Amino acid sequence: MEDQFLILLNGLSFAMLLFLVSVGFTLQFSVLGVLNLAHGSFYMLGVFLAITVAMFMGNYAGNFWIGLLLAPLLVAAFGAFLEWSLLRRIYIRDVLFQYLFTYTWILIIDDLVLMIWGARYSIISLPPIFSAPVNFLGVTFSSYRLFIILLGLLVAGLLWFFLQKTKAGMIVRAASVNREMVGALGVNTPLLFTAVFALGAWLAGVGGVLVAPLQTAYAGMGLDIIVDCFIVVVIGGMGSIKGAFWAALTLGMLRAFGIAYVPQVEMALSYLLMAVILIIRPRGFFGREEA
Amino acid sequence: MLKVDTINTYYGSSHILQDVSLTVNQGEVVALLGRNGVGKTTTMRSIMGLTPPRSGEVYYCGHKINTLPPYRINRLGIGYVPEDRQVFPDLTVEENLLVAQRSRNSKKGEEWTREKVYELFPELAKMPNRLAGRMSGGEQQMLTIARTLVGNPDLLLLDEPSEGLAPKVVLNLLDVLKVIKKSISILLAEQNAVFALSLADRCYIMEKGKTVYEAAAEEIRENKDIQKKYLIF
Ligand SMILES: Nc1ncnc2c1ncn2[C@@H]1O[C@H](COP(=O)(O)OP(=O)(O)OP(=O)(O)O)[C@@H](O)[C@H]1O
Ligand SMILES: [Mg+2]
């Protein structure tokens, strides 16, 4: 029983990381209509920027927190610049151009990372306050992973509040069904698109920083996470925030319990789930029905 | 107030509007009549910047607007009510209005607030929390108009508001528009000429992407030859 609970907590922490990254991906898609294949590369930038901040600060205990504050902001600024300077020029183009364009940025960012950070594999140490595990509801669990779960839930809550209760959030929801009409009603859509793209990039950056102490960083890790994002978005429903949350949870659990019970086929499980969903409910948990 | 000067608009390579010109004066209701597919909607979209004309100019209150993005055109005071309603289906009535709400300096004192709009559309006041996608066609039509009103336009582009509505709802709509036209100039595209002529001061008749006839509404109401020729009744 305790074991299962521990697996559940591990699954939750993985799910929250996945949610943070894929919700940005799905948000960008729902408002801009562009599948940003380079979204995973923004996540990777978050990881490497966190490493750089940690190196700058040396052994200063607060380096992780400064990284968590700074790195996602830098990633968001980079995203905003990319949208403003280049991406907005291809909204009217065929989606193939859009895929080609965002795919190109996977390659560019991978090379940038190799140039700046090199091919070394690096990892940062856990912030000191998370060095000891905690006793949580009767099990001994990594305090850092517990922090990830809580932060993920907090971000999910804030996003929900923003989208449901603020005027800007309503505009985002309106734009996700009808961009043209939102513009005709006086909303500065170019600015909205830049802001949403930056928010998506920021979320990827947060996910990246959180992963930095858990996983060694390598150029190319963006491609790995984008595959997971795709699975989340397909299962949850294209462009659905709620869908991203529940799909990330499902996938996180599947992976955690898969590793525990059927490690040989764990890798295949998420693809299998996606295939099943595609067959029985092609629009995913919360996807919009095709008009 | 609005001057459309020999515009040509294309969808891809198909040439839709051919040298269309028209004007709307302050306080006027101008109807754009014509059958299916003659280019009424395209004219509206050209003015609004949604399908910008490839040549020709559009002026609004002294501003040249044919190169501006739709949101700038809206902020200058042109409100757009699209033909197929296009309410935001996942948003409530109240949220649909909030998204569009915009105050403009020129309107101080006589702004369309949500309260005033609810007074004009008592049906909407009864269901502020209803999802727009769950409403009837007539209710959605009222909501699109209400949504554009809270943006406080000085000129309203109304595209076939009577389309697909039950006769009783059309009468209700007529009453509403009679109130609106007291303070807002209107360019009204319609296939339903009887409906349009009961509101309009002046009319343009369109055929195949061109404005072919212009007259006072009264004149068209009385001239059976014109009615027959353009088969608009
Ligand atoms: N998106 C589009 N792509 C290509 N052609 C289009 C498009 N929209 C409209 N058209 C064509 O442009 C012409 C004018 O269409 P428009 O919608 O402006 O007519 P309308 O007068 O508004 O007709 P209706 O009374 O049916 O609303 C039509 O021949 C139509 O087939
Ligand atoms: Mg039309």
Coordinates of C-alpha atoms and ligand atoms in Angstrom, one line a residue:
Chain A
M1 CA 0.0 0.0 0.0
E2 CA 2.8 2.4 1.0
D3 CA 4.6 1.4 -2.2
Q4 CA 1.7 2.2 -4.4
F5 CA 1.3 5.6 -2.7
L6 CA 5.0 6.3 -3.4
I7 CA 4.5 5.3 -7.0
L8 CA 1.5 7.6 -7.1
L9 CA 3.5 10.5 -5.8
N10 CA 6.3 9.9 -8.2
G11 CA 3.7 9.8 -11.0
L12 CA 2.2 13.0 -9.8
S13 CA 5.5 14.8 -9.9
F14 CA 6.2 13.6 -13.4
A15 CA 2.7 14.5 -14.4
M16 CA 3.1 18.1 -13.1
L17 CA 6.3 18.6 -15.0
L18 CA 4.7 17.3 -18.1
F19 CA 1.7 19.5 -17.5
L20 CA 3.8 22.6 -17.1
V21 CA 5.5 22.1 -20.5
S22 CA 2.6 20.8 -22.5
V23 CA 0.1 23.4 -21.3
G24 CA 2.3 26.0 -22.9
F25 CA 2.4 24.0 -26.1
T26 CA -1.4 23.6 -26.2
L27 CA -2.0 27.2 -25.2
Q28 CA 0.1 28.5 -28.1
F29 CA -1.6 26.1 -30.5
S30 CA -5.1 27.1 -29.4
V31 CA -4.6 30.9 -29.8
L32 CA -2.0 31.2 -32.6
G33 CA -3.0 28.1 -34.5
V34 CA 0.6 27.1 -34.8
L35 CA 2.1 23.8 -33.5
N36 CA 5.4 25.0 -32.1
L37 CA 7.6 22.0 -32.6
A38 CA 10.5 23.9 -31.0
H39 CA 8.5 24.2 -27.7
G40 CA 10.7 21.4 -26.3
S41 CA 13.7 23.4 -27.2
F42 CA 12.5 26.3 -25.1
Y43 CA 12.2 23.8 -22.2
M44 CA 15.8 22.8 -22.9
L45 CA 16.9 26.4 -22.8
G46 CA 15.3 26.6 -19.4
V47 CA 17.4 23.7 -18.2
F48 CA 20.6 25.1 -19.6
L49 CA 20.0 28.6 -18.3
A50 CA 19.3 27.2 -14.9
I51 CA 22.7 25.5 -15.1
T52 CA 24.4 28.7 -16.1
V53 CA 22.8 30.7 -13.3
A54 CA 23.9 27.9 -10.9
M55 CA 27.5 28.2 -12.2
F56 CA 27.6 31.9 -11.9
M57 CA 26.4 31.8 -8.3
G58 CA 28.8 29.1 -7.3
N59 CA 27.7 27.6 -4.0
Y60 CA 25.3 30.3 -3.1
A61 CA 22.3 28.5 -1.6
G62 CA 19.8 30.7 -3.4
N63 CA 21.0 29.9 -6.9
F64 CA 18.2 27.6 -7.7
W65 CA 15.6 30.1 -6.8
I66 CA 17.3 32.8 -8.8
G67 CA 17.4 30.4 -11.7
L68 CA 13.7 29.6 -11.3
L69 CA 12.9 33.3 -11.4
L70 CA 15.3 34.4 -14.2
A71 CA 15.6 31.5 -16.6
P72 CA 11.9 31.2 -17.6
L73 CA 11.8 35.0 -18.0
L74 CA 14.7 34.8 -20.4
V75 CA 13.1 32.0 -22.3
A76 CA 9.9 34.0 -22.5
A77 CA 11.7 37.0 -23.8
F78 CA 13.4 34.9 -26.4
G79 CA 10.0 33.4 -27.4
A80 CA 8.4 36.8 -27.6
F81 CA 11.3 38.0 -29.8
L82 CA 11.0 35.0 -32.1
E83 CA 7.2 35.5 -32.5
W84 CA 7.5 39.2 -33.1
S85 CA 10.4 39.0 -35.5
L86 CA 9.7 35.9 -37.6
L87 CA 6.9 33.6 -36.6
R88 CA 4.1 36.1 -37.2
R89 CA 5.1 36.3 -40.8
I90 CA 4.0 32.7 -41.4
Y91 CA 0.6 32.6 -39.8
I92 CA -1.0 33.1 -43.2
R93 CA 1.1 30.4 -44.8
D94 CA 0.4 26.8 -45.3
V95 CA 0.8 24.7 -42.1
L96 CA 3.7 22.9 -43.8
F97 CA 5.7 26.1 -43.8
Q98 CA 4.9 26.5 -40.1
Y99 CA 6.1 23.0 -39.3
L100 CA 9.2 23.5 -41.3
F101 CA 9.8 26.8 -39.6
T102 CA 9.4 25.6 -36.0
Y103 CA 11.3 22.4 -36.8
T104 CA 14.2 24.5 -38.1
W105 CA 14.3 26.2 -34.6
I106 CA 14.8 22.8 -33.0
L107 CA 18.0 22.4 -35.0
I108 CA 19.1 26.0 -34.4
I109 CA 18.5 25.9 -30.7
D110 CA 20.3 22.5 -30.4
D111 CA 23.3 23.9 -32.2
L112 CA 23.2 27.0 -30.1
V113 CA 23.2 24.9 -26.9
L114 CA 26.2 22.9 -28.3
M115 CA 28.0 26.1 -29.1
I116 CA 27.3 27.8 -25.8
W117 CA 27.2 25.0 -23.3
G118 CA 29.2 22.3 -25.2
A119 CA 28.5 18.6 -25.4
R120 CA 29.1 18.1 -21.7
Y121 CA 26.3 16.5 -19.8
S122 CA 25.5 18.6 -16.7
I123 CA 23.2 18.6 -13.8
I124 CA 22.8 21.0 -10.9
S125 CA 22.5 20.1 -7.3
L126 CA 19.3 20.2 -5.4
P127 CA 18.7 23.3 -3.5
P128 CA 19.8 22.8 0.1
I129 CA 16.3 23.0 1.7
F130 CA 15.3 19.9 -0.4
S131 CA 18.4 17.9 0.5
A132 CA 16.5 15.7 2.9
P133 CA 13.3 13.7 2.1
V134 CA 10.1 14.4 4.0
N135 CA 7.6 12.3 5.7
F136 CA 4.5 12.8 3.8
L137 CA 1.2 11.1 4.8
G138 CA 3.2 8.1 6.1
V139 CA 5.7 7.7 3.4
T140 CA 9.2 9.0 3.0
F141 CA 9.2 11.1 -0.2
S142 CA 11.6 13.4 -2.0
S143 CA 10.9 16.9 -0.7
Y144 CA 11.9 18.3 -4.1
R145 CA 9.4 16.2 -5.9
L146 CA 6.7 17.2 -3.5
F147 CA 7.6 20.8 -4.2
I148 CA 7.2 20.1 -8.0
I149 CA 3.7 18.7 -7.3
L150 CA 2.7 21.7 -5.3
L151 CA 4.1 24.2 -7.8
G152 CA 2.4 22.4 -10.7
L153 CA -0.9 22.5 -8.9
L154 CA -0.3 26.2 -8.1
V155 CA 0.4 27.0 -11.7
A156 CA -2.6 25.0 -12.8
G157 CA -4.8 27.0 -10.4
L158 CA -3.4 30.3 -11.4
L159 CA -3.9 29.5 -15.1
W160 CA -7.4 28.4 -14.4
F161 CA -8.1 31.7 -12.5
F162 CA -6.5 33.7 -15.3
L163 CA -8.5 32.1 -18.1
Q164 CA -11.8 31.9 -16.3
K165 CA -11.9 35.1 -14.2
T166 CA -9.9 37.8 -15.9
K167 CA -10.8 39.8 -19.0
A168 CA -7.4 38.9 -20.6
G169 CA -8.2 35.3 -20.0
M170 CA -11.6 35.6 -21.6
I171 CA -9.9 37.2 -24.6
V172 CA -7.5 34.2 -24.8
R173 CA -10.4 31.8 -24.7
A174 CA -12.4 33.8 -27.3
A175 CA -9.3 34.0 -29.6
S176 CA -8.9 30.2 -29.4
V177 CA -12.2 29.7 -31.2
N178 CA -12.2 32.8 -33.4
R179 CA -9.1 34.9 -33.8
E180 CA -10.6 37.0 -36.6
M181 CA -13.6 38.1 -34.6
V182 CA -11.5 39.0 -31.6
G183 CA -9.5 41.3 -33.8
A184 CA -12.6 42.8 -35.4
L185 CA -13.9 43.6 -31.8
G186 CA -10.8 45.8 -31.2
V187 CA -8.4 43.4 -29.5
N188 CA -4.8 44.0 -30.4
T189 CA -4.3 40.5 -31.8
P190 CA -0.6 40.9 -32.8
L191 CA 0.2 41.8 -29.2
L192 CA -2.1 39.0 -27.9
F193 CA -0.2 36.5 -30.0
T194 CA 3.2 37.7 -28.8
A195 CA 2.0 37.6 -25.2
V196 CA 0.5 34.1 -25.5
F197 CA 3.6 32.8 -27.2
A198 CA 5.8 34.3 -24.5
L199 CA 3.6 32.8 -21.8
G200 CA 3.9 29.3 -23.4
A201 CA 7.7 29.7 -23.6
W202 CA 7.7 30.8 -20.0
L203 CA 5.9 27.7 -18.9
A204 CA 8.3 25.5 -20.9
G205 CA 11.2 27.4 -19.1
V206 CA 9.7 26.7 -15.7
G207 CA 9.4 23.0 -16.6
G208 CA 13.1 23.1 -17.7
V209 CA 14.4 24.7 -14.5
L210 CA 12.5 22.2 -12.4
V211 CA 14.0 19.3 -14.3
A212 CA 17.6 20.7 -14.1
P213 CA 18.4 19.1 -10.7
L214 CA 16.7 15.8 -11.6
Q215 CA 18.1 15.0 -15.0
T216 CA 21.4 15.5 -16.8
A217 CA 21.0 18.1 -19.6
Y218 CA 21.9 17.4 -23.2
A219 CA 21.4 19.0 -26.5
G220 CA 18.5 17.2 -28.1
M221 CA 16.5 16.8 -24.9
G222 CA 13.9 19.2 -26.4
L223 CA 13.0 16.6 -29.0
D224 CA 12.3 14.0 -26.3
I225 CA 9.9 16.2 -24.3
I226 CA 8.1 17.4 -27.4
V227 CA 7.1 13.8 -28.2
D228 CA 5.6 13.6 -24.7
C229 CA 3.8 17.0 -25.3
F230 CA 2.3 15.6 -28.4
I231 CA 1.0 12.6 -26.6
V232 CA -0.5 14.8 -23.9
V233 CA -2.1 17.1 -26.4
V234 CA -3.5 14.3 -28.5
I235 CA -4.9 12.5 -25.4
G236 CA -6.2 15.6 -23.8
G237 CA -7.6 17.2 -26.9
M238 CA -5.9 19.7 -29.2
G239 CA -5.8 23.2 -27.6
S240 CA -7.5 22.2 -24.4
I241 CA -6.0 23.4 -21.1
K242 CA -8.1 21.1 -19.0
G243 CA -7.3 18.3 -21.4
A244 CA -3.6 18.9 -20.9
F245 CA -4.0 18.7 -17.2
W246 CA -5.9 15.4 -17.1
A247 CA -3.8 13.9 -19.9
A248 CA -0.6 14.8 -18.2
L249 CA -1.9 13.1 -15.0
T250 CA -2.9 10.0 -16.9
L251 CA 0.5 9.8 -18.6
G252 CA 2.4 10.5 -15.4
M253 CA 0.5 7.7 -13.6
L254 CA 0.9 5.3 -16.5
R255 CA 4.6 5.9 -16.6
A256 CA 5.1 5.6 -12.9
F257 CA 3.1 2.4 -12.5
G258 CA 4.5 1.1 -15.8
I259 CA 8.1 1.5 -14.5
A260 CA 7.1 -0.2 -11.2
Y261 CA 5.2 -3.2 -12.6
V262 CA 6.0 -3.7 -16.3
P263 CA 9.4 -2.0 -16.8
Q264 CA 10.1 -4.0 -20.0
V265 CA 7.2 -2.4 -21.9
E266 CA 6.9 0.9 -20.0
M267 CA 8.1 2.9 -23.0
A268 CA 5.4 1.5 -25.2
L269 CA 2.6 2.2 -22.8
S270 CA 2.1 5.9 -23.5
Y271 CA 2.1 5.3 -27.3
L272 CA -0.4 2.5 -26.8
L273 CA -2.6 4.8 -24.8
M274 CA -2.4 7.4 -27.5
A275 CA -3.3 4.8 -30.1
V276 CA -6.3 3.6 -28.1
I277 CA -7.5 7.2 -27.6
L278 CA -7.1 8.0 -31.3
I279 CA -9.3 5.0 -32.1
I280 CA -12.1 5.3 -29.6
R281 CA -12.1 9.1 -29.1
P282 CA -10.1 10.9 -31.8
R283 CA -10.7 14.4 -30.4
G284 CA -9.2 13.4 -27.0
F285 CA -10.7 13.9 -23.5
F286 CA -11.7 17.6 -24.0
G287 CA -11.1 18.3 -27.7
R288 CA -13.5 20.4 -29.6
E289 CA -15.7 18.5 -32.0
E290 CA -14.8 19.2 -35.6
A291 CA -17.2 21.7 -37.0
Chain B
M1 CA -18.2 59.5 -42.5
L2 CA -17.3 56.4 -44.5
K3 CA -16.1 56.6 -48.0
V4 CA -15.3 53.5 -50.0
D5 CA -13.5 54.6 -53.1
T6 CA -13.2 52.2 -56.1
I7 CA -12.0 49.2 -54.2
N8 CA -11.0 45.8 -55.7
T9 CA -11.0 42.8 -53.5
Y10 CA -9.8 39.3 -54.2
Y11 CA -10.0 35.9 -52.5
G12 CA -6.8 34.4 -53.7
S13 CA -6.9 34.9 -57.4
S14 CA -10.6 35.4 -57.8
H15 CA -11.5 39.0 -58.3
I16 CA -14.7 39.6 -56.2
L17 CA -15.2 43.3 -55.8
Q18 CA -14.8 45.4 -58.9
D19 CA -14.5 49.1 -58.4
V20 CA -17.0 49.3 -55.6
S21 CA -17.6 52.8 -54.2
L22 CA -20.1 53.9 -51.6
T23 CA -20.5 56.4 -48.8
V24 CA -22.3 56.5 -45.5
N25 CA -23.0 59.8 -44.0
Q26 CA -23.3 60.6 -40.3
G27 CA -26.6 59.5 -38.9
E28 CA -27.6 57.6 -42.0
V29 CA -28.7 54.0 -42.5
V30 CA -27.5 52.7 -45.8
A31 CA -28.6 49.4 -47.2
L32 CA -26.5 47.2 -49.4
L33 CA -28.9 45.0 -51.3
G34 CA -28.4 42.1 -53.7
R35 CA -28.8 38.4 -54.1
N36 CA -26.6 35.6 -53.0
G37 CA -22.9 35.9 -53.6
V38 CA -22.9 39.4 -55.2
G39 CA -20.2 40.6 -52.7
K40 CA -22.1 42.2 -49.8
T41 CA -20.1 40.3 -47.2
T42 CA -16.9 40.9 -49.1
T43 CA -17.6 44.6 -49.1
M44 CA -18.1 44.6 -45.3
R45 CA -14.9 42.5 -44.8
S46 CA -13.0 44.9 -47.0
I47 CA -14.1 47.9 -44.9
M48 CA -13.3 46.1 -41.7
G49 CA -9.8 45.1 -42.9
L50 CA -10.5 41.4 -42.7
T51 CA -10.0 41.0 -46.4
P52 CA -8.2 44.2 -47.3
P53 CA -8.8 45.5 -50.8
R54 CA -5.9 45.2 -53.3
S55 CA -6.6 48.5 -54.8
G56 CA -8.7 51.6 -54.0
E57 CA -9.1 53.4 -50.7
V58 CA -11.4 53.4 -47.7
Y59 CA -11.7 56.5 -45.6
Y60 CA -13.3 56.8 -42.3
C61 CA -13.7 60.2 -40.6
G62 CA -10.7 61.5 -42.4
H63 CA -8.5 58.5 -41.7
K64 CA -7.3 56.3 -44.5
I65 CA -8.2 52.8 -43.1
N66 CA -7.7 50.3 -45.9
T67 CA -4.1 49.5 -44.8
L68 CA -5.0 49.2 -41.1
P69 CA -5.4 45.9 -39.2
P70 CA -9.0 45.2 -38.1
Y71 CA -8.4 46.0 -34.4
R72 CA -7.3 49.6 -35.3
I73 CA -10.3 50.0 -37.6
N74 CA -12.5 48.9 -34.8
R75 CA -10.9 51.3 -32.3
L76 CA -11.5 54.2 -34.7
G77 CA -15.2 53.5 -34.2
I78 CA -16.4 50.9 -36.7
G79 CA -18.3 48.0 -35.3
Y80 CA -18.8 44.8 -37.2
V81 CA -21.6 42.3 -36.9
P82 CA -20.7 39.3 -39.1
E83 CA -23.4 37.4 -41.1
D84 CA -23.0 34.1 -39.4
R85 CA -23.1 35.6 -35.9
Q86 CA -19.8 34.2 -34.7
V87 CA -20.5 34.4 -31.0
F88 CA -17.8 32.8 -28.9
P89 CA -19.6 29.5 -28.1
D90 CA -17.6 28.5 -25.0
L91 CA -18.0 31.9 -23.4
T92 CA -21.1 33.0 -21.5
V93 CA -23.3 35.9 -22.6
E94 CA -21.6 38.1 -20.1
E95 CA -18.1 37.0 -21.1
N96 CA -18.9 37.6 -24.8
L97 CA -19.8 41.2 -23.8
L98 CA -16.8 41.6 -21.6
V99 CA -14.4 40.6 -24.4
A100 CA -15.8 43.3 -26.6
Q101 CA -16.3 46.1 -24.1
R102 CA -14.4 49.2 -25.0
S103 CA -15.1 52.8 -24.0
R104 CA -14.3 55.6 -26.4
N105 CA -13.8 59.2 -25.4
S106 CA -16.1 60.5 -28.1
K107 CA -19.0 58.8 -26.3
K108 CA -18.7 60.0 -22.8
G109 CA -22.0 60.1 -21.0
E110 CA -23.9 58.1 -23.6
E111 CA -21.8 54.9 -23.6
W112 CA -23.3 51.5 -24.3
T113 CA -22.6 49.8 -21.0
R114 CA -23.5 46.2 -20.4
E115 CA -26.5 47.4 -18.3
K116 CA -27.8 49.5 -21.1
V117 CA -27.4 46.7 -23.6
Y118 CA -29.2 44.3 -21.3
E119 CA -32.0 46.9 -21.2
L120 CA -32.2 46.9 -25.0
F121 CA -32.1 43.0 -25.1
P122 CA -34.2 41.8 -22.1
E123 CA -33.8 38.2 -23.4
L124 CA -30.0 38.4 -22.8
A125 CA -30.5 39.9 -19.4
K126 CA -32.3 36.8 -18.4
M127 CA -29.4 34.5 -19.2
P128 CA -26.0 36.3 -18.5
N129 CA -24.4 32.9 -17.6
R130 CA -25.7 30.9 -20.5
L131 CA -23.0 29.6 -22.9
A132 CA -23.4 31.4 -26.2
G133 CA -23.1 28.1 -28.0
R134 CA -26.3 26.9 -26.3
M135 CA -28.5 29.7 -27.4
S136 CA -31.0 29.8 -30.2
G137 CA -30.2 31.5 -33.5
G138 CA -32.3 34.6 -32.6
E139 CA -30.6 34.9 -29.2
Q140 CA -27.2 34.6 -30.8
Q141 CA -28.1 37.3 -33.3
M142 CA -29.1 39.6 -30.4
L143 CA -25.8 38.7 -28.7
T144 CA -23.6 39.5 -31.6
I145 CA -25.3 42.9 -32.0
A146 CA -25.1 43.5 -28.2
R147 CA -21.4 42.5 -28.3
T148 CA -20.6 45.0 -31.0
L149 CA -22.6 47.7 -29.3
V150 CA -20.5 47.6 -26.0
G151 CA -17.5 48.4 -28.2
N152 CA -19.2 51.8 -28.6
P153 CA -19.0 52.2 -32.4
D154 CA -20.1 55.2 -34.3
L155 CA -20.7 53.2 -37.4
L156 CA -22.1 49.7 -37.5
L157 CA -21.5 47.2 -40.3
L158 CA -24.5 44.8 -40.0
D159 CA -24.3 41.8 -42.3
E160 CA -27.6 40.0 -42.9
P161 CA -29.0 40.3 -39.4
S162 CA -32.4 38.9 -40.4
E163 CA -31.0 35.7 -42.1
G164 CA -32.5 32.5 -40.8
L165 CA -34.6 34.2 -38.1
A166 CA -38.3 33.5 -37.5
P167 CA -40.6 36.3 -38.6
K168 CA -41.5 37.2 -35.0
V169 CA -37.8 37.5 -34.1
V170 CA -37.2 39.7 -37.2
L171 CA -39.8 42.1 -36.0
N172 CA -38.2 42.2 -32.6
L173 CA -34.8 42.9 -34.3
L174 CA -36.4 45.7 -36.3
D175 CA -37.5 47.4 -33.2
V176 CA -34.0 47.1 -31.7
L177 CA -32.3 48.5 -34.8
K178 CA -34.7 51.4 -34.8
V179 CA -33.4 52.3 -31.3
I180 CA -29.8 51.8 -32.3
K181 CA -30.0 53.9 -35.4
K182 CA -30.9 57.0 -33.4
S183 CA -27.3 57.2 -32.2
I184 CA -25.3 55.1 -34.6
S185 CA -24.9 55.2 -38.4
I186 CA -25.4 51.8 -40.1
L187 CA -24.3 50.1 -43.2
L188 CA -26.7 47.2 -43.6
A189 CA -26.2 44.2 -46.0
E190 CA -29.4 42.4 -46.7
Q191 CA -31.1 40.0 -49.1
N192 CA -34.4 40.7 -47.3
A193 CA -35.2 44.0 -49.0
V194 CA -38.4 44.6 -47.2
F195 CA -36.6 44.4 -43.9
A196 CA -33.8 46.6 -45.1
L197 CA -36.0 49.2 -46.7
S198 CA -38.0 49.7 -43.6
L199 CA -34.8 50.9 -41.9
A200 CA -32.7 52.5 -44.6
D201 CA -32.4 56.0 -45.8
R202 CA -30.4 55.2 -48.9
C203 CA -29.6 52.0 -50.8
Y204 CA -27.0 50.5 -53.1
I205 CA -27.9 47.5 -55.2
M206 CA -25.0 45.1 -56.0
E207 CA -24.6 42.7 -58.8
K208 CA -21.6 40.4 -59.5
G209 CA -19.2 42.4 -57.4
K210 CA -20.3 45.8 -58.5
T211 CA -22.6 48.5 -57.2
V212 CA -25.1 48.9 -60.1
Y213 CA -27.7 51.2 -58.6
E214 CA -28.0 53.8 -56.0
A215 CA -31.1 55.5 -54.8
A216 CA -33.1 56.8 -51.8
A217 CA -34.8 54.0 -50.0
E218 CA -38.1 55.6 -50.7
E219 CA -37.5 55.6 -54.4
I220 CA -36.8 51.8 -54.5
R221 CA -39.8 51.2 -52.3
E222 CA -42.0 52.8 -54.9
N223 CA -40.2 51.9 -58.2
K224 CA -41.6 48.5 -59.3
D225 CA -39.3 48.4 -62.3
I226 CA -36.2 48.5 -60.2
Q227 CA -37.6 45.9 -57.9
K228 CA -38.3 43.6 -60.8
K229 CA -35.0 44.3 -62.6
Y230 CA -32.9 43.4 -59.6
L231 CA -35.3 40.8 -58.2
I232 CA -34.6 41.9 -54.7
F233 CA -38.1 41.4 -53.4
Ligands
LIG1 N1 -13.4 32.7 -48.7 C1 -13.7 32.8 -50.0 N2 -12.9 32.3 -51.0 C2 -13.2 32.3 -52.3 N3 -14.3 32.9 -52.7 C3 -15.2 33.4 -51.9 C4 -14.9 33.4 -50.4 N4 -15.9 34.0 -49.8 C5 -16.8 34.3 -50.8 N5 -16.4 34.0 -52.0 C6 -17.0 34.3 -53.2 O1 -17.1 35.7 -53.3 C7 -18.4 36.1 -53.9 C8 -19.0 37.1 -53.1 O2 -19.3 36.5 -51.8 P1 -20.0 37.3 -50.6 O3 -20.0 36.4 -49.4 O4 -19.3 38.7 -50.5 O5 -21.5 37.5 -51.1 P2 -22.8 38.0 -50.4 O6 -23.3 39.1 -51.2 O7 -22.4 38.4 -49.0 O8 -23.7 36.8 -50.4 P3 -24.7 36.2 -49.3 O9 -26.0 37.0 -49.6 O10 -24.9 34.8 -49.7 O11 -24.2 36.4 -48.0 C9 -19.2 34.8 -54.1 O12 -19.2 34.4 -55.4 C10 -18.4 33.8 -53.3 O13 -18.5 32.5 -53.9
MG2 MG -23.0 37.6 -47.2

